[in-house]
Every structure is written in structure tokens, then in C-alpha cells.
XYZ file of C-alpha atoms in Angstrom:
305
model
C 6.627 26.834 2.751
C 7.155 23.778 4.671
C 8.160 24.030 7.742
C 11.241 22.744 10.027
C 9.272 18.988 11.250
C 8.180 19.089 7.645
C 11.814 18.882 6.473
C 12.821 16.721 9.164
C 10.370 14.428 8.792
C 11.312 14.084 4.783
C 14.822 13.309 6.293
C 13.269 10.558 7.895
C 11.738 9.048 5.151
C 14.734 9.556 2.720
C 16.882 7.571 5.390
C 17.159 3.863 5.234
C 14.673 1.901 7.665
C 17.115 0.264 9.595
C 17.960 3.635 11.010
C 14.280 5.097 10.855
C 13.460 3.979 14.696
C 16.980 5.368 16.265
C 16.572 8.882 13.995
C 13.222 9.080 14.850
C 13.790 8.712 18.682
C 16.261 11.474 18.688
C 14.147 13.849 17.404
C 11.224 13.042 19.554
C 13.701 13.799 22.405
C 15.399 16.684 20.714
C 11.753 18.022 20.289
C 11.026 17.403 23.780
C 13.882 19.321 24.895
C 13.129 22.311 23.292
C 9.592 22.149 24.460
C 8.165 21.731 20.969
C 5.011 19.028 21.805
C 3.072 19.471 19.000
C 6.104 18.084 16.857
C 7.234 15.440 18.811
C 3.148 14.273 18.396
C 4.263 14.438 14.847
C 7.064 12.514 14.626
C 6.151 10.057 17.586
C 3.069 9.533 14.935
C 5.347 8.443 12.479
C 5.283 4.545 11.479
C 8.456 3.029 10.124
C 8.580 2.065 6.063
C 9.089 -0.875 4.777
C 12.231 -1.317 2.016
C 10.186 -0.960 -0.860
C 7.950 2.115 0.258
C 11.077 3.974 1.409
C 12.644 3.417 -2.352
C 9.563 4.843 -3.884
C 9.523 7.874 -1.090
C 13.396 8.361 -2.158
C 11.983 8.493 -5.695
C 9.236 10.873 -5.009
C 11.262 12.892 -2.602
C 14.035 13.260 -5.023
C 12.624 13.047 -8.248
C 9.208 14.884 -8.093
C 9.496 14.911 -12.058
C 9.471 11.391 -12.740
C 6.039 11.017 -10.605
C 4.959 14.214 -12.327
C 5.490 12.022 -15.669
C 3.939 9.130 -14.431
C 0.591 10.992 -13.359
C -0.019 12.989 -16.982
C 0.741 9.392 -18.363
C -2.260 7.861 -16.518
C -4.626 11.100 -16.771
C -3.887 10.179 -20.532
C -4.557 6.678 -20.568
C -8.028 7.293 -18.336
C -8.539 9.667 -20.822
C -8.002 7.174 -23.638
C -9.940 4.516 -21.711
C -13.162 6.762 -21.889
C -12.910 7.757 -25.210
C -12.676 3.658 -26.614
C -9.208 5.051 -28.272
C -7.576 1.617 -29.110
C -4.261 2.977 -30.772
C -4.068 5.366 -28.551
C -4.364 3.395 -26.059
C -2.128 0.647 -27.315
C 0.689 3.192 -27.669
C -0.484 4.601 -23.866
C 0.177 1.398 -22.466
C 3.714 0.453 -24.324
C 4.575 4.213 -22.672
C 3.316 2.753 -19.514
C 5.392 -0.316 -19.421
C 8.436 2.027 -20.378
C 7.789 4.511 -17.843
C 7.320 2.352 -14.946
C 10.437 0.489 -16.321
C 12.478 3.586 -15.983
C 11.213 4.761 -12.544
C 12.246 1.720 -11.017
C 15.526 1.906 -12.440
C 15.962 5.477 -10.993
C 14.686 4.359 -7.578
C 17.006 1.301 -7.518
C 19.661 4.077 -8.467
C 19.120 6.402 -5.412
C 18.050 3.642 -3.075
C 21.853 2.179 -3.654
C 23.719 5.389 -3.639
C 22.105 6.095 -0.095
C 22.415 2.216 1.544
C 25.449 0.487 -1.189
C 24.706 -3.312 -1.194
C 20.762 -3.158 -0.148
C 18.548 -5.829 -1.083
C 15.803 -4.131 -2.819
C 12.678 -5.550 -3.676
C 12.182 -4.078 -6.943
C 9.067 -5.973 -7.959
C 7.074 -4.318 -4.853
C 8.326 -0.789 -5.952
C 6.938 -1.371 -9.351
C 3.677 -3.261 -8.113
C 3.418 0.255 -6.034
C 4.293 3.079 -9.155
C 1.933 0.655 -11.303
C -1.185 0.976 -8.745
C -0.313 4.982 -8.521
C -0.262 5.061 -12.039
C -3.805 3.341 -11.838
C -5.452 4.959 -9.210
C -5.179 8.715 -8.540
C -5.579 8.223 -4.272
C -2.674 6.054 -4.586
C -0.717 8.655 -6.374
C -1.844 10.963 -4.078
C 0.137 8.828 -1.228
C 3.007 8.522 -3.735
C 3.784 12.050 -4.072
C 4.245 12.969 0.231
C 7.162 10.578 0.431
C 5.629 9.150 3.513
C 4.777 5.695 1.887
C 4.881 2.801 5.078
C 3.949 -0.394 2.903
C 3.851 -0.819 -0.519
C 1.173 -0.916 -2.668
C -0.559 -3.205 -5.194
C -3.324 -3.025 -7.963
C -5.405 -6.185 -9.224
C -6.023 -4.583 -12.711
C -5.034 -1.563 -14.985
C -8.340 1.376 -15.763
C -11.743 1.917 -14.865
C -13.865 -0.453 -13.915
C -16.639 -0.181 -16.768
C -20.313 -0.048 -15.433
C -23.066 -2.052 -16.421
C -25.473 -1.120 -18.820
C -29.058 -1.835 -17.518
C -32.090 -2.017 -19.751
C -35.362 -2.267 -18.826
C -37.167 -6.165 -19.858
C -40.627 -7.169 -20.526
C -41.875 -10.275 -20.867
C -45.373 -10.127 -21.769
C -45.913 -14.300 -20.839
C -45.055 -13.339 -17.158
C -48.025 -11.201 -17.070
C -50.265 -13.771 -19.148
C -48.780 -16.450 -15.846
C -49.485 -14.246 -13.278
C -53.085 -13.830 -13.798
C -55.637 -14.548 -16.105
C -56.989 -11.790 -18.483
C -60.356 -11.615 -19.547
C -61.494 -9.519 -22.736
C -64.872 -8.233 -23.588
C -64.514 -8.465 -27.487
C -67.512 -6.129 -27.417
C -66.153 -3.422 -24.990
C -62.329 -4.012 -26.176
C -61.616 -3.301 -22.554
C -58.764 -5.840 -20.702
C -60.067 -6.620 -16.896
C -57.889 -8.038 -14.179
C -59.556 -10.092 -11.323
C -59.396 -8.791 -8.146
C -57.732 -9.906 -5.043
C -59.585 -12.524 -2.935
C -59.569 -12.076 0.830
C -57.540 -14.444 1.540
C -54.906 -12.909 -1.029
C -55.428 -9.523 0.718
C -54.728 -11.599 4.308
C -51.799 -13.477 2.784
C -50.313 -10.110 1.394
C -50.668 -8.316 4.750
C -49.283 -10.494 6.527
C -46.160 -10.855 4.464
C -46.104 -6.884 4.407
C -45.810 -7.469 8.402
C -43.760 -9.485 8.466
C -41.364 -7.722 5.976
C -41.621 -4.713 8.159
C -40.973 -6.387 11.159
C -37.919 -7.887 9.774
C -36.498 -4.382 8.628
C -37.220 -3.050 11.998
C -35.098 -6.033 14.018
C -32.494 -5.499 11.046
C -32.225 -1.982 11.653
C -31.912 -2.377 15.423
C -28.725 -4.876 14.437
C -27.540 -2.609 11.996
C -27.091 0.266 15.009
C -26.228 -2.103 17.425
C -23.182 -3.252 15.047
C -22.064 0.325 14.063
C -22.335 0.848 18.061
C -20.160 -1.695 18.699
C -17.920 -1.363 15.899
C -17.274 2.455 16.701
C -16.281 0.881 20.517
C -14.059 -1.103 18.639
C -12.604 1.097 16.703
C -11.873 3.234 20.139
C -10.466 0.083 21.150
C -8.554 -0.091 18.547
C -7.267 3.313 18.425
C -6.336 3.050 22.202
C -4.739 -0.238 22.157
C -2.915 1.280 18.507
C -1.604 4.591 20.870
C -0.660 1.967 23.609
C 1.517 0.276 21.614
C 3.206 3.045 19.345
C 3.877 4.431 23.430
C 5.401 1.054 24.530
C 6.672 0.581 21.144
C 8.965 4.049 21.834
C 9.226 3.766 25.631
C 11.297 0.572 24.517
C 13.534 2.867 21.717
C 13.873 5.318 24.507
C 15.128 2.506 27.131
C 17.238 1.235 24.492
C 19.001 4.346 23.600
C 19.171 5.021 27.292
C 20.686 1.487 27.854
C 22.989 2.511 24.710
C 24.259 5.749 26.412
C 25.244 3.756 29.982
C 26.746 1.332 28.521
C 29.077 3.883 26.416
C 29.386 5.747 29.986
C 30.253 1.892 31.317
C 32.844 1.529 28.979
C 34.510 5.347 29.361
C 34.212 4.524 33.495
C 36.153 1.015 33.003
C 38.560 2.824 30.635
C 38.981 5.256 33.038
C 39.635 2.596 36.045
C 42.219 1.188 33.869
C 44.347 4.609 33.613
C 44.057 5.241 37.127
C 44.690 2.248 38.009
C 48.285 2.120 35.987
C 48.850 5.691 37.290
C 48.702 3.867 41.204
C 51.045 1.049 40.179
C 53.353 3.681 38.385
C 53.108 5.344 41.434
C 53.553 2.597 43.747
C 56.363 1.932 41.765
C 58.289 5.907 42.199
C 57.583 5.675 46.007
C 59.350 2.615 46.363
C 62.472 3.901 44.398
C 61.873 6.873 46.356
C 62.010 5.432 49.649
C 65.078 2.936 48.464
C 67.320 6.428 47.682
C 66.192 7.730 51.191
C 67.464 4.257 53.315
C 70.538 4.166 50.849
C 71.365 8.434 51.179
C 70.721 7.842 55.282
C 72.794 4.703 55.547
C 75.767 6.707 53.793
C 75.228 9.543 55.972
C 75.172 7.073 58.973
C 78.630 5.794 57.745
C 79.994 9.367 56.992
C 79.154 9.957 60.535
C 80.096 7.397 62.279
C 83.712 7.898 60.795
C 84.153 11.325 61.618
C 87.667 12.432 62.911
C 87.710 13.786 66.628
């Protein structure tokens, strides 16, 4: 049963790329929050797609039957392939082309009912369904939705293997030495090695075997230093995928301030038309109070003895 990152990271890959980086950010901090770490590892593990893999990951995320199809098709045409079945595999192969045909079509379908108006490049998707179809690791990668790039395939079927047979060419053993028969004895005699033949073949055996050792002191000094590199590699790989989401984090940071920016300057505004409303009351106000007291003054100073 999969489990809650399982499903959200499947609602990662079904979403568009544009929004992969933003989507994924939030649930690295959402995971963070709740204290999860071992899924925000997950998900800040997570490489963005590119268009074409996420339309075949919409494909195999939402149409598991149509891969389904597509792998019995190629089990059959491996199968066909082995047995030397030429109408079958003629007729294997139209299916094929149909197949593939149709899965693109569906992809194209979902990928447009999820982002209306996307460019799509259709001729990677079916580059990538072909090479699944093809090869059975690439299908593999297919099926979990989590494509990142797309795929391609240089040919379709098994590579045949060659077919060795042993050769002997009895006039490269009549050059290589000279044979001499005893008619009486019927017996064939080779000569034997000289000294200098002996000499000449030692010291080409030490040499050889001095050669193999220096060869096989490069050999571990490369896989030495390509394991450091690889470290390297990995290091510099976690560095960046770090940097690369400090900089989503900063951005959605900078995102949040600058909607708090614009809610403060909003905010300024209102209060800052309350003051002048205000401004504008107290002056009424204080025009009433001079105009009551100067009637009041007049009432007064009119008053009969």
C-alpha cells in the first residue's frame, strides 16, 4: 500500500513542470514542519521532469493499462525475434507502430486536459514508449511515473550474437615450421627450440608480465581515482540540489514579504485616508465649537439687566 510521500510524490509528477519546483518546495517545508525528515530527504531528492517525461509519467500514472499493453506487445515481439517468426513478426511490428501511435495520442490527451495550450514534444514521448517497448529496464522506469528526461533507442530487438567457429589452416602450420617425416617410421617430428628462441621467448614472456603488472597498478590507480571522483561528484551533486533549493526557499520567502509588503502598503493607504477623514471631522468639529461659542458670546453680551 503506498504510502502518504508515495502519493504525494505521484502528485508531483502528474503536475506540470513549471510548477514542479514551487510544489515541491512546499512540501519539503510542510514535511519539515511536521518533523517528518526522512520524507523531506525524499522529496528534496526529487529532480524536476522535463515536458516530455512528465507526459509519459501522466500516461503511466493514469493509464497503467496502456503500458501494460505496450509491455505484452514487446515480450511478444522478443518472443517472435527468437523464434525467426517473420509473419509473426511482421504483423508484431505493424501492432507496434499502432500501439505506440495510440499511446501518444492518449498522453497528448491528458497532458492538455491538465496544462490547455502546452507545447508538447510528441516526438520525444514516442522516441521514449518506443525504447520501453524495446528494452525491458526502460520499461521498468516507464511504469514509476518518475521519468526526469526522456528516453531514446538506436534500434528495435536483440542484438544477435556472433556465431564463432573454430578455423584451421593447415599452411600456417606448414609456415611456421618445417616438418620432417621418416617415411620409414611414419612418425611427423617438429624441431626444437634453439637457445636463442628459448632467450627470445623469455624475454618477451617478461616483458609481457611486466607490462600486465604496470597495467594493473593503472587499472587500480584509475578505479581509485575514479571512485574519488565519483565522491566528488556526489558531493558537489548534493551541494547543488542544497543551493539549488536554498534558492526556491529564498524565493518563496522573498514571495511571502513581498505579499506582506504589499498588505503593509495597502494597509498605510487605509490608515492613512482614515487620518485625513479624520483631520477633516476635527476641523468641522472645532468650526461648530468657535461658531456655537461666538453665538453664546452674543446671546450674552445682550442680556437684559
Amino acid at each position: 500500500m503506498p504510502s502518504m510521500t508515495d502519493e504525494l510524490i505521484q502528485r508531483l509528477y502528474e503536475e506540470p513542470p513549471d510548477g514542479f519546483v514551487a510544489a515541491r518546495t512546499a512540501a519539503i517545508n510542510e514535511a519539515k514542519q511536521t518533523g517528518d525528515r526522512d520524507a523531506a530527504k525524499r522529496l528534496a531528492a526529487l529532480k524536476k521532469p522535463t515536458v516530455a517525461a512528465w507526459v509519459v509519467n501522466l500516461l503511466a500514472l493514469r493509464r497503467p493499462d496502456l503500458i501494460e499493453q505496450l509491455v505484452d506487445l514487446s515480450t511478444a515481439l522478443r518472443d517472435a525475434q527468437r523464434g525467426l517468426d517473420g509473419d509473426q513478426l511482421r504483423e508484431l511490428n505493424a501492432q507496434r507502430r499502432q500501439v505506440v501511435s495510440a499511446l501518444v495520442g492518449a498522453a497528448r490527451k491528458l497532458a492538455l486536459e491538465a496544462e490547455p495550450g502546452a507545447k508538447l514534444p510528441l516526438g520525444e514521448v514516442e522516441a521514449t514508449l518506443t525504447a520501453a517497448m524495446a528494452e525491458p529496464s526502460i520499461a521498468a522506469q516507464v511504469r514509476t511515473g518518475r521519468l526526469i528526461r526522456s528516453a531514446t533507442y538506436a534500434g528495435f530487438g536483440e542484438v544477435p550474437r556472433p556465431r564463432l567457429r573454430l578455423v584451421t589452416d593447415d599452411t600456417d602450420l606448414e609456415d611456421d615450421a618445417e616438418v620432417e617425416v621418416d617415411d620409414s617410421a611414419e612418425v611427423v617430428e617438429f624441431p626444437t627450440q634453439s637457445s636463442r628462441e628459448r632467450q627470445a621467448a623469455e624475454r618477451r614472456r617478461r616483458e609481457f608480465e611486466q607490462r600486465r603488472r604496470e597495467l594493473k597498478r593503472e587499472l587500480s590507480a584509475a578505479q581509485a581515482a575514479e571512485r574519488r571522483a565519483d565522491e566528488q561528484l556526489e558531493r558537489a551533486e548534493a551541494a547543488e540540489r542544497d543551493a539549488g533549493h536554498l534558492v526556491d526557499d529564498l524565493d518563496a520567502e522573498l514571495a511571502e514579504l513581498e505579499r506582506r509588503r504589499t498588505e503593509a502598503q495597502a494597509d498605510v493607504a487605509r490608515r492613512k485616508q482614515a487620518r485625513r477623514n479624520a483631520e477633516r471631522e476635527t476641523a468641522a468639529a472645532r468650526r461648530q465649537v468657535g461658531d456655537v461659542q461666538a453665538a453664546l458670546e452674543d446671546l450674552e453680551s445682550g442680556e437684559p439687566d
